[in-house]
mmCIF file of C-alpha atoms in Angstrom:
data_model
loop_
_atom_site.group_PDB
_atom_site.id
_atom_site.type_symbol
_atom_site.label_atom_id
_atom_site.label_comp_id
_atom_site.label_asym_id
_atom_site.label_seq_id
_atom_site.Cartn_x
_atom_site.Cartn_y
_atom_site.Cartn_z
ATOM 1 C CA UNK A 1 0.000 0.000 0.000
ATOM 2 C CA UNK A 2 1.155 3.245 -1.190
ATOM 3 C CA UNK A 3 1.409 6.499 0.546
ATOM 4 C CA UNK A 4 -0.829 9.258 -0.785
ATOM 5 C CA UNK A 5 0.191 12.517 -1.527
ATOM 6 C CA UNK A 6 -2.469 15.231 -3.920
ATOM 7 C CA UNK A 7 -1.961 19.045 -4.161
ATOM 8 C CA UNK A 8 -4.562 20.976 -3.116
ATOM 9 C CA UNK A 9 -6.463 22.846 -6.456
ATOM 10 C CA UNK A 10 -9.017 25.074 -6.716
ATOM 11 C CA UNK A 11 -12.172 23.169 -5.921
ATOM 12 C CA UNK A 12 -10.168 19.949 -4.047
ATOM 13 C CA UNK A 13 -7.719 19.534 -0.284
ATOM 14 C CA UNK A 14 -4.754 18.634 -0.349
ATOM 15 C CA UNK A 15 -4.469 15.037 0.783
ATOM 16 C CA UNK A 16 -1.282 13.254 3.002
ATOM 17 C CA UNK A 17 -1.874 9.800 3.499
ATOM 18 C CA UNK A 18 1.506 8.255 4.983
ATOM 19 C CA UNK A 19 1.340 5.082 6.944
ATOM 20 C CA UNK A 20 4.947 5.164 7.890
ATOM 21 C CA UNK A 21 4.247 8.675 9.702
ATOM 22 C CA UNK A 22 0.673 7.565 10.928
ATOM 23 C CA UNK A 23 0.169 11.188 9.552
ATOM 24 C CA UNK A 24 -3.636 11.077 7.444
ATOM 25 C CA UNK A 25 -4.560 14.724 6.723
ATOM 26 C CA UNK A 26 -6.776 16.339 4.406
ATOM 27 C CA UNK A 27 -6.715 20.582 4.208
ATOM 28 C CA UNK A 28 -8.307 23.133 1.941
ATOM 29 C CA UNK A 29 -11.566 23.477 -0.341
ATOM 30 C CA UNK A 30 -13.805 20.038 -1.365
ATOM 31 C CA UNK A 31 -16.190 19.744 -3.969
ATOM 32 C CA UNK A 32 -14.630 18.129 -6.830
ATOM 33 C CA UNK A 33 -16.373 17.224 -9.645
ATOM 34 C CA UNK A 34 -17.109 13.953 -8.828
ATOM 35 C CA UNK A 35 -16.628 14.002 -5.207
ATOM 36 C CA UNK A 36 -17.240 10.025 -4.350
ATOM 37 C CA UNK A 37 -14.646 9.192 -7.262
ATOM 38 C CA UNK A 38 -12.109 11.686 -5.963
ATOM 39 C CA UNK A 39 -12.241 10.422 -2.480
ATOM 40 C CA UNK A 40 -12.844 6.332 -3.020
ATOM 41 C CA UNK A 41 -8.975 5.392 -3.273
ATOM 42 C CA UNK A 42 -8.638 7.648 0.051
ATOM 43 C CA UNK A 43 -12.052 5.677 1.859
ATOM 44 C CA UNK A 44 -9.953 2.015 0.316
ATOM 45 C CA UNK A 45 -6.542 3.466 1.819
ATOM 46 C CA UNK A 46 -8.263 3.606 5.040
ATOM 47 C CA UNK A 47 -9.738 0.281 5.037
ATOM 48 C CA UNK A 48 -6.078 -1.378 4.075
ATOM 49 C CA UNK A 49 -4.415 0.954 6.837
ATOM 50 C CA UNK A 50 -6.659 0.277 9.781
ATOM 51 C CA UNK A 51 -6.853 -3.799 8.652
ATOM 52 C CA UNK A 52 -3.010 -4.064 8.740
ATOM 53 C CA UNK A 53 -3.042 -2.153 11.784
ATOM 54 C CA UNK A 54 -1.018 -4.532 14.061
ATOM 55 C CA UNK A 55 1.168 -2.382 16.185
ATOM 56 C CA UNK A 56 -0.821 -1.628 19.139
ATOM 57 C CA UNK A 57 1.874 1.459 20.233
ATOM 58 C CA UNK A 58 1.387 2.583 16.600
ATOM 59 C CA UNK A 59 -0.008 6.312 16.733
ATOM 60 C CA UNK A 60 -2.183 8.026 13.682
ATOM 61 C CA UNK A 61 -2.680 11.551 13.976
ATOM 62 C CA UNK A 62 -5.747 12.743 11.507
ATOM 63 C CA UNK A 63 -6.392 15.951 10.564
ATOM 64 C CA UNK A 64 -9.569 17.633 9.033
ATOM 65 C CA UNK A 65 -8.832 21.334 7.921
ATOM 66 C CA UNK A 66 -11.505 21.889 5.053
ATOM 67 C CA UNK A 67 -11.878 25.849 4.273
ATOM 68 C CA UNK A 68 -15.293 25.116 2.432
ATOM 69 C CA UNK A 69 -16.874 21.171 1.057
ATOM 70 C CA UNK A 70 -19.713 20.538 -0.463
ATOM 71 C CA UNK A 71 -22.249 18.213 0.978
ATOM 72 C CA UNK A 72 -20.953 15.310 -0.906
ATOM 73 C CA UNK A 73 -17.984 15.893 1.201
ATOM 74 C CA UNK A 74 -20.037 15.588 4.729
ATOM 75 C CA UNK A 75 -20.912 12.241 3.599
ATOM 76 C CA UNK A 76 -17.487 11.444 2.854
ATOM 77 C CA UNK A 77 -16.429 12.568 6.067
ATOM 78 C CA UNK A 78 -18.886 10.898 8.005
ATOM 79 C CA UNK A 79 -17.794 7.711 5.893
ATOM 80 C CA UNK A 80 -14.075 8.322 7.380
ATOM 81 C CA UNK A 81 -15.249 8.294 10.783
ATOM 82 C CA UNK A 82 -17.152 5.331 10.179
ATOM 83 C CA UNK A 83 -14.460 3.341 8.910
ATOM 84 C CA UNK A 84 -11.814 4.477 11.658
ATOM 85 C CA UNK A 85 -14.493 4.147 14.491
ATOM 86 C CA UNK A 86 -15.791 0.150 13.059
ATOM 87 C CA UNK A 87 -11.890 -0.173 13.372
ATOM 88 C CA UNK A 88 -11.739 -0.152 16.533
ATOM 89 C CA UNK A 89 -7.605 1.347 16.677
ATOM 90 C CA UNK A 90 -6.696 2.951 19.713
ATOM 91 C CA UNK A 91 -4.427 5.251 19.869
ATOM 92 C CA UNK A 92 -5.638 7.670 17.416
ATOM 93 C CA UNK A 93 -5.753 11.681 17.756
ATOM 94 C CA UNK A 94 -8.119 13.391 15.576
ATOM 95 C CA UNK A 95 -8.399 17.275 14.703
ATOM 96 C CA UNK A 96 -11.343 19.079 13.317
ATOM 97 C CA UNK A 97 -9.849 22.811 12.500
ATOM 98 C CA UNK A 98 -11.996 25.350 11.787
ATOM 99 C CA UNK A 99 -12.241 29.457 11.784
ATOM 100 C CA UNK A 100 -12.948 30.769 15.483
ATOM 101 C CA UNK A 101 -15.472 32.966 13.575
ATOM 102 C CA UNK A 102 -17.265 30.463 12.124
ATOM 103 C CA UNK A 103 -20.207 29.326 13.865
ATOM 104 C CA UNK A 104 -20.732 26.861 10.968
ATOM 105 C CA UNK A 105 -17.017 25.557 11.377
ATOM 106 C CA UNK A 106 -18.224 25.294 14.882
ATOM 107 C CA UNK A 107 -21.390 22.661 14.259
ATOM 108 C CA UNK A 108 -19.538 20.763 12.331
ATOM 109 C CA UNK A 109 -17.257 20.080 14.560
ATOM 110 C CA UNK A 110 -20.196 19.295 17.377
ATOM 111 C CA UNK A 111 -21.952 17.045 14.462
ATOM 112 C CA UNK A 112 -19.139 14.957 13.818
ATOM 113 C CA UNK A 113 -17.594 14.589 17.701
ATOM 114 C CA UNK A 114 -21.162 14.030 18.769
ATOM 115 C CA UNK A 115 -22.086 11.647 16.536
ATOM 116 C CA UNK A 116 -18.849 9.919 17.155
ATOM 117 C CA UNK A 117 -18.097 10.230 20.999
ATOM 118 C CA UNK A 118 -15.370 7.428 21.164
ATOM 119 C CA UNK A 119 -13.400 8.752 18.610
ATOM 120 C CA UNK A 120 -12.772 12.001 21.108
ATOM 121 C CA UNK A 121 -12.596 14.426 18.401
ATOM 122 C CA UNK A 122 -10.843 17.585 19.303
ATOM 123 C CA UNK A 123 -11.878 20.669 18.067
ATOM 124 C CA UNK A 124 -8.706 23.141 16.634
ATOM 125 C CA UNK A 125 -9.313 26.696 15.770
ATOM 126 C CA UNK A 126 -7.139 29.205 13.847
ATOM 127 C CA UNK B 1 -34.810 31.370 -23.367
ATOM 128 C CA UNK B 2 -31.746 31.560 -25.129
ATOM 129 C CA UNK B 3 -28.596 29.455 -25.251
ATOM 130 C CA UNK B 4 -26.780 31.642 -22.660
ATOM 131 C CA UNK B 5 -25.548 32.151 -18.885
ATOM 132 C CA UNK B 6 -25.768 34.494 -16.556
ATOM 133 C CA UNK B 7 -24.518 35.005 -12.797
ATOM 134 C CA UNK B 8 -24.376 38.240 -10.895
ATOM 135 C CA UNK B 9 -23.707 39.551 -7.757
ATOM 136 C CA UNK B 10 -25.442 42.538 -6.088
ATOM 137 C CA UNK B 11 -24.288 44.062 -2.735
ATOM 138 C CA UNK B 12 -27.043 47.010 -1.732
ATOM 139 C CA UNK B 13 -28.487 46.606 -5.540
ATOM 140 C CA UNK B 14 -25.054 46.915 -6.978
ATOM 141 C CA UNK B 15 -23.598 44.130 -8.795
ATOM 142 C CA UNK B 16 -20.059 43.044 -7.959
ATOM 143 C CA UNK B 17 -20.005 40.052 -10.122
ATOM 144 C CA UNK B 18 -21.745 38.990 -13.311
ATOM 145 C CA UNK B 19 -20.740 36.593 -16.150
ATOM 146 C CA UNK B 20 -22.737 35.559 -18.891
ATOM 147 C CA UNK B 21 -22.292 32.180 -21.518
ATOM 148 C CA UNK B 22 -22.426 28.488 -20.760
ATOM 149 C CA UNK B 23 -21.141 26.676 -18.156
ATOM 150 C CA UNK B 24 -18.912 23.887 -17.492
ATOM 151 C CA UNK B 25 -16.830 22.620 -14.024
ATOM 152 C CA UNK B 26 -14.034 24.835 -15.061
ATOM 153 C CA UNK B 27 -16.086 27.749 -15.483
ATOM 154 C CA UNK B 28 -17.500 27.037 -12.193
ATOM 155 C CA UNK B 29 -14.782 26.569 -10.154
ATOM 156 C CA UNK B 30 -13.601 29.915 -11.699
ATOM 157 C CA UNK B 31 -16.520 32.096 -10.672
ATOM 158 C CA UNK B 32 -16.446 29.796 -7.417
ATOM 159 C CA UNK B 33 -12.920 31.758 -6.712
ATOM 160 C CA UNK B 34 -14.022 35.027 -7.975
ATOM 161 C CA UNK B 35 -17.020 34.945 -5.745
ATOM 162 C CA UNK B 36 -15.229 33.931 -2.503
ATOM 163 C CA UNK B 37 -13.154 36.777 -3.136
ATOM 164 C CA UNK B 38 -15.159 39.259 -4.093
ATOM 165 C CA UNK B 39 -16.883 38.348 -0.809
ATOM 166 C CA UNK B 40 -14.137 38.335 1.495
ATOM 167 C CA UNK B 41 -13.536 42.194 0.100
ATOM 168 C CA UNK B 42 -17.344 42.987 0.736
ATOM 169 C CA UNK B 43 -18.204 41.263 3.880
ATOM 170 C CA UNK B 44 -16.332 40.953 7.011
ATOM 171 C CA UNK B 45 -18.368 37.745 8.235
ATOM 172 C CA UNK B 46 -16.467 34.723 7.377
ATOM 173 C CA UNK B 47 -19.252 33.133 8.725
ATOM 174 C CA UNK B 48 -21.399 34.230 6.077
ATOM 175 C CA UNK B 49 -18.668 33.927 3.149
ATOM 176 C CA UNK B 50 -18.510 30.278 3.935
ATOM 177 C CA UNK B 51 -21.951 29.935 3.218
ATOM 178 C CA UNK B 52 -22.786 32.235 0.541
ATOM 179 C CA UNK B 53 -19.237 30.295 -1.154
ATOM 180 C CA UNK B 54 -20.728 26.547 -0.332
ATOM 181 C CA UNK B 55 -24.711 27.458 -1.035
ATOM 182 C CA UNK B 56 -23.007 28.710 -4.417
ATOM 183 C CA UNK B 57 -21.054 25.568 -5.492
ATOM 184 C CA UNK B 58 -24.511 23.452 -3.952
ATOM 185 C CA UNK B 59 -26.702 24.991 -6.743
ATOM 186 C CA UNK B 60 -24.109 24.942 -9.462
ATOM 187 C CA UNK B 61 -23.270 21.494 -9.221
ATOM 188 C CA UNK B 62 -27.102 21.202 -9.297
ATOM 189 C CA UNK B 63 -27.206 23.247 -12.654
ATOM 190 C CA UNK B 64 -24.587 21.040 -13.948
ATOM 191 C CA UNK B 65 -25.578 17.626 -12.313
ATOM 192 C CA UNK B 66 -29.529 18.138 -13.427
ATOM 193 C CA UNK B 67 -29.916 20.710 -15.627
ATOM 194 C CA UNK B 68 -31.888 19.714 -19.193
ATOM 195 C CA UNK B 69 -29.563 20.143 -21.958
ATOM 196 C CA UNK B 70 -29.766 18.808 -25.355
ATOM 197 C CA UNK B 71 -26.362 18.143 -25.967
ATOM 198 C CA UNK B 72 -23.339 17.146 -23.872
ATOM 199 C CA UNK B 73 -19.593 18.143 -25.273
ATOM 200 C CA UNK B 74 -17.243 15.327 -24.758
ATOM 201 C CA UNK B 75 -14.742 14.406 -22.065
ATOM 202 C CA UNK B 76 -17.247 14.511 -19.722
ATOM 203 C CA UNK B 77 -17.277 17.949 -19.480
ATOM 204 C CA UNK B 78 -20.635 18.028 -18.878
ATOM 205 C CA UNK B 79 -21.059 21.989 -20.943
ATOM 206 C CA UNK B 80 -24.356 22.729 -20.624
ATOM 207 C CA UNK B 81 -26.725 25.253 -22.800
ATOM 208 C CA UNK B 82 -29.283 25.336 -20.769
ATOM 209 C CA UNK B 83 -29.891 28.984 -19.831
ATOM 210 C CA UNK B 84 -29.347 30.093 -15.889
ATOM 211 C CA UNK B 85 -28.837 32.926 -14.210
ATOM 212 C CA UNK B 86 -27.739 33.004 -10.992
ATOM 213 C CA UNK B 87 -27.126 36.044 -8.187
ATOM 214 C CA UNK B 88 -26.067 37.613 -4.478
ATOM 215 C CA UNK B 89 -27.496 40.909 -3.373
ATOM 216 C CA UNK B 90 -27.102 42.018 0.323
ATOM 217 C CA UNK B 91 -29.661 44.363 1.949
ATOM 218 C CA UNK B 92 -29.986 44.065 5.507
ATOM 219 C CA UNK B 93 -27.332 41.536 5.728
ATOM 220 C CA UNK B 94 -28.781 39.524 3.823
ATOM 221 C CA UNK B 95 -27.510 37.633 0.775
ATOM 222 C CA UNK B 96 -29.721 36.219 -1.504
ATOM 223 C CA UNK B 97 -28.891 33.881 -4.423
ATOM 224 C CA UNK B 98 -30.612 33.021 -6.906
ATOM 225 C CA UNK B 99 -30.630 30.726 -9.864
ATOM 226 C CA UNK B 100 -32.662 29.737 -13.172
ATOM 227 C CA UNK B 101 -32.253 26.663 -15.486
ATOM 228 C CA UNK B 102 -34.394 24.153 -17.196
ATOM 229 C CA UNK B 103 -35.005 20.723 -15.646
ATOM 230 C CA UNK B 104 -37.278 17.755 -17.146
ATOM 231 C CA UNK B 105 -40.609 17.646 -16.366
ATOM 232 C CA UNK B 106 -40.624 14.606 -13.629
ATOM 233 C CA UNK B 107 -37.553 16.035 -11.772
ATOM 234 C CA UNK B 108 -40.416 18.863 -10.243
ATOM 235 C CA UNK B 109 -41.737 16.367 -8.327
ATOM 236 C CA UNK B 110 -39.283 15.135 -7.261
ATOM 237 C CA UNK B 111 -37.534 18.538 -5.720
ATOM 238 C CA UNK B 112 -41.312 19.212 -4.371
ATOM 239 C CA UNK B 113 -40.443 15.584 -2.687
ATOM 240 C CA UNK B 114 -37.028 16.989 -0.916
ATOM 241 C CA UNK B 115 -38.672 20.250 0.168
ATOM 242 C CA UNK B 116 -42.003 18.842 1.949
ATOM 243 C CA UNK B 117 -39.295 16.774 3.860
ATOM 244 C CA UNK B 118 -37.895 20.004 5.080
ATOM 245 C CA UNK B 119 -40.390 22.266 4.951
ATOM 246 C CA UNK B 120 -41.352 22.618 8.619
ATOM 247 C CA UNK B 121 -38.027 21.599 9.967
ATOM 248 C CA UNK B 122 -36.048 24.037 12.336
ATOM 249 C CA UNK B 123 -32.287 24.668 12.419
ATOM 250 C CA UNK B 124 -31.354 21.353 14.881
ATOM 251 C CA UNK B 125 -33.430 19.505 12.976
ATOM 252 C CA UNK B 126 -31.842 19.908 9.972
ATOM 253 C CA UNK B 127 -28.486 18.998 11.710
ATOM 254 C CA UNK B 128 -30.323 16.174 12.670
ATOM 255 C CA UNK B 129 -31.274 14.855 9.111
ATOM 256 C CA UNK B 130 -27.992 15.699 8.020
ATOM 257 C CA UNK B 131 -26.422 13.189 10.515
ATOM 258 C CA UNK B 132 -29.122 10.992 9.949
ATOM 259 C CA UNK B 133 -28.903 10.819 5.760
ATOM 260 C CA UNK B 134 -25.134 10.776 5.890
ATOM 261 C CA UNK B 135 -24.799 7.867 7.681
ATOM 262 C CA UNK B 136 -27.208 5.866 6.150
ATOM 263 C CA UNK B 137 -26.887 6.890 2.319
ATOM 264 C CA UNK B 138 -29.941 6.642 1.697
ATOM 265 C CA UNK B 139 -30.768 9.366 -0.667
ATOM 266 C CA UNK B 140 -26.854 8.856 -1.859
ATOM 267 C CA UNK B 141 -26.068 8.279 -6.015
ATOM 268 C CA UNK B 142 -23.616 8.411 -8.218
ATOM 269 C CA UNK B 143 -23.468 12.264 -8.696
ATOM 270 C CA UNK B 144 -24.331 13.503 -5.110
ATOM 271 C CA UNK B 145 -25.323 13.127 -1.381
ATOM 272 C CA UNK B 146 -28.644 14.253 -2.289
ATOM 273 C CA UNK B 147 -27.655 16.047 1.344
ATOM 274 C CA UNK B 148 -28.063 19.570 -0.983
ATOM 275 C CA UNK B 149 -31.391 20.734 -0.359
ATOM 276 C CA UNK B 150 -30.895 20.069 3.131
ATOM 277 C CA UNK B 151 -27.448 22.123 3.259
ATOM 278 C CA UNK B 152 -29.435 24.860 1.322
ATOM 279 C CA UNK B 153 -31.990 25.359 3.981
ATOM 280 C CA UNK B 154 -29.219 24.546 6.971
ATOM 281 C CA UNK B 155 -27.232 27.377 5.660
ATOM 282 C CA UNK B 156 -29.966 29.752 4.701
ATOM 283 C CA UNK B 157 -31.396 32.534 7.129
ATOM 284 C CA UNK B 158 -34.711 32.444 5.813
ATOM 285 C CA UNK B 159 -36.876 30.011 3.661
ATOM 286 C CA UNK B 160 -36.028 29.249 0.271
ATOM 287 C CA UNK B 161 -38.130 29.769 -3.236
ATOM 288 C CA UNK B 162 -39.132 28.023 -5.884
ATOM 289 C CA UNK B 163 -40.547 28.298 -8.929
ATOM 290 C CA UNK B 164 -42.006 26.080 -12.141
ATOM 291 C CA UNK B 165 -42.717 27.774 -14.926
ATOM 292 C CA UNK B 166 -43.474 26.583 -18.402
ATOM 293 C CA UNK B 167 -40.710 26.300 -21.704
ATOM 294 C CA UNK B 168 -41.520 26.583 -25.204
ATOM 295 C CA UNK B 169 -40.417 22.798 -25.355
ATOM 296 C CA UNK B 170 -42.484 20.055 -24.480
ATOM 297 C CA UNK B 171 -41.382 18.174 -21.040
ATOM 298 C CA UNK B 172 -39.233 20.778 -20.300
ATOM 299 C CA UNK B 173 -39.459 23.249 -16.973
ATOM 300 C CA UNK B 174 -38.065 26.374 -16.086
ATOM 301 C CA UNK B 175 -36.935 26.094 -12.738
ATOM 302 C CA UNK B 176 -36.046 29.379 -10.379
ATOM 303 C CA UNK B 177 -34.583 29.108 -7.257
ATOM 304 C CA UNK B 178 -33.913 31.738 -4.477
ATOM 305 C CA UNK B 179 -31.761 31.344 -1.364
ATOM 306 C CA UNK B 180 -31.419 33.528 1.543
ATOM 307 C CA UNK B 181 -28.356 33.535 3.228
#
């Protein structure tokens, strides 16, 4: 399994997906054209990653900084957290960044960490 | 209508964006861009910039996604003639955008469908359904979430209009939409 590394463009995040790093971060603008296409080899990366997960002192830090997503994106993300929660990994630190002014930025965060209390999302604003 | 495209923005009745011709996912992204920053130089709520922005992209990639056209350039570009227009004026705060394009006939009820379900819903509740269809996929396809009517109303300070209205062309709507933001 591959690392994954996309720039960021004008209507997609960039994407780091290293397994050596535990690093998985995703940070800028989403609504590509076809958003489920875009983000299926990330949603399969995920799978792989968390089935070969064998080192229980491994650490993955994941990191959610989208500026603006459509709301194919809020499926996708809610499809992440699925996949990491059904996992069932410890050890695993996840970020939701978002603009102290936004109140939006704000229920987003609350939707995500609420619906997924064991993940013990932490909210990060800038 | 006529083979053509418009989208303008008005802040107090002044327009601080406009373009006019077809449109395409390039063309969208572009006036995506132009839009967020014409915004961030008009109005010092990001809050509101973030949804103006994602309300924006919601209905184009509607217009592209469902819009009639009768003929599709190739690469999957997805140009379509279909004619739209599409705004943002402020007055009170208030940013409304609104959008015109032709659908097929049958896709009226179904939109009428997606609004009943929302019609009478509060802000938490919408959160709610959000949640709710995003985990279970059910109104998910190959193009979309079908989360965007929801977003539209989540994201929009008052409720939103809509508008059927007939084309010279038989099965064929024109279809006007107007958010408030």
């Amino acid at each position: 399994m591959d690392n994954i590394l996309l720039d960021e463009t004008d209507n997609s995040p960039k994407v780091v997906m290293n397994k050596d790093k535990g690093l998985i971060s995703f940070e800028g603008k989403s609504y590509p054209e076809n958003t489920f296409a875009f983000y299926r080899p990330i949603t399969e990366w995920l799978k792989h990653y968390f089935l070969s997960y064998k080192d229980e002192e491994k650490k993955t830090c994941i990191n959610f900084k989208f500026l603006y997503f459509n709301s194919a994106t809020t499926q996708i993300i809610f499809e992440i957290l699925d996949i990491i929660e059904e996992s069932k990994v410890k050890n695993i630190n996840i970020y939701w960044y978002y603009d102290k002014e936004s109140e939006s930025g704000l229920e987003d965060f609350e939707d995500y960490s609420e619906e997924f209390p064991t993940l013990n999302i932490e909210a990060v604003t800038y | 209508m006529k083979k053509s495209l418009k989208i303008c923005i008005k802040v107090d009745d002044n327009v601080i964006y406009e373009f006019a011709g077809k449109i395409n996912e390039a063309m969208m992204i572009e006036a995506a861009n132009d839009i967020e920053k014409l915004l961030l130089e008009s109005c010092f709520n990001k809050d509101k910039v973030k949804n103006v922005f994602e309300l924006f992209v919601e209905t184009a990639q509607n217009i592209l996604n469902y819009s009639y056209r009768d003929k599709i350039v190739d690469d999957n570009s997805l140009e379509t003639f279909c004619n739209y227009s599409l705004y943002c004026f402020t007055s009170d705060s208030t940013y409304v955008l609104e959008s015109c394009n032709l659908i097929e006939t049958y896709q009226r009820e179904i939109i009428k469908e997606k609004l009943e379900v929302i019609k009478d819903l509060d802000h938490k509740a919408l959160r709610k359904l959000v949640r709710q269809k995003s985990r279970s996929k059910e109104d998910s396809h190959e193009k979309g979430a079908g989360l965007g009517y929801i977003m539209m109303a989540r994201k929009s300070c008052a409720p939103m209009e809509v508008e059927f209205s007939p084309y010279d062309k038989e099965g064929i709507l024109v279809y006007k939409q107007r958010l408030f933001i």
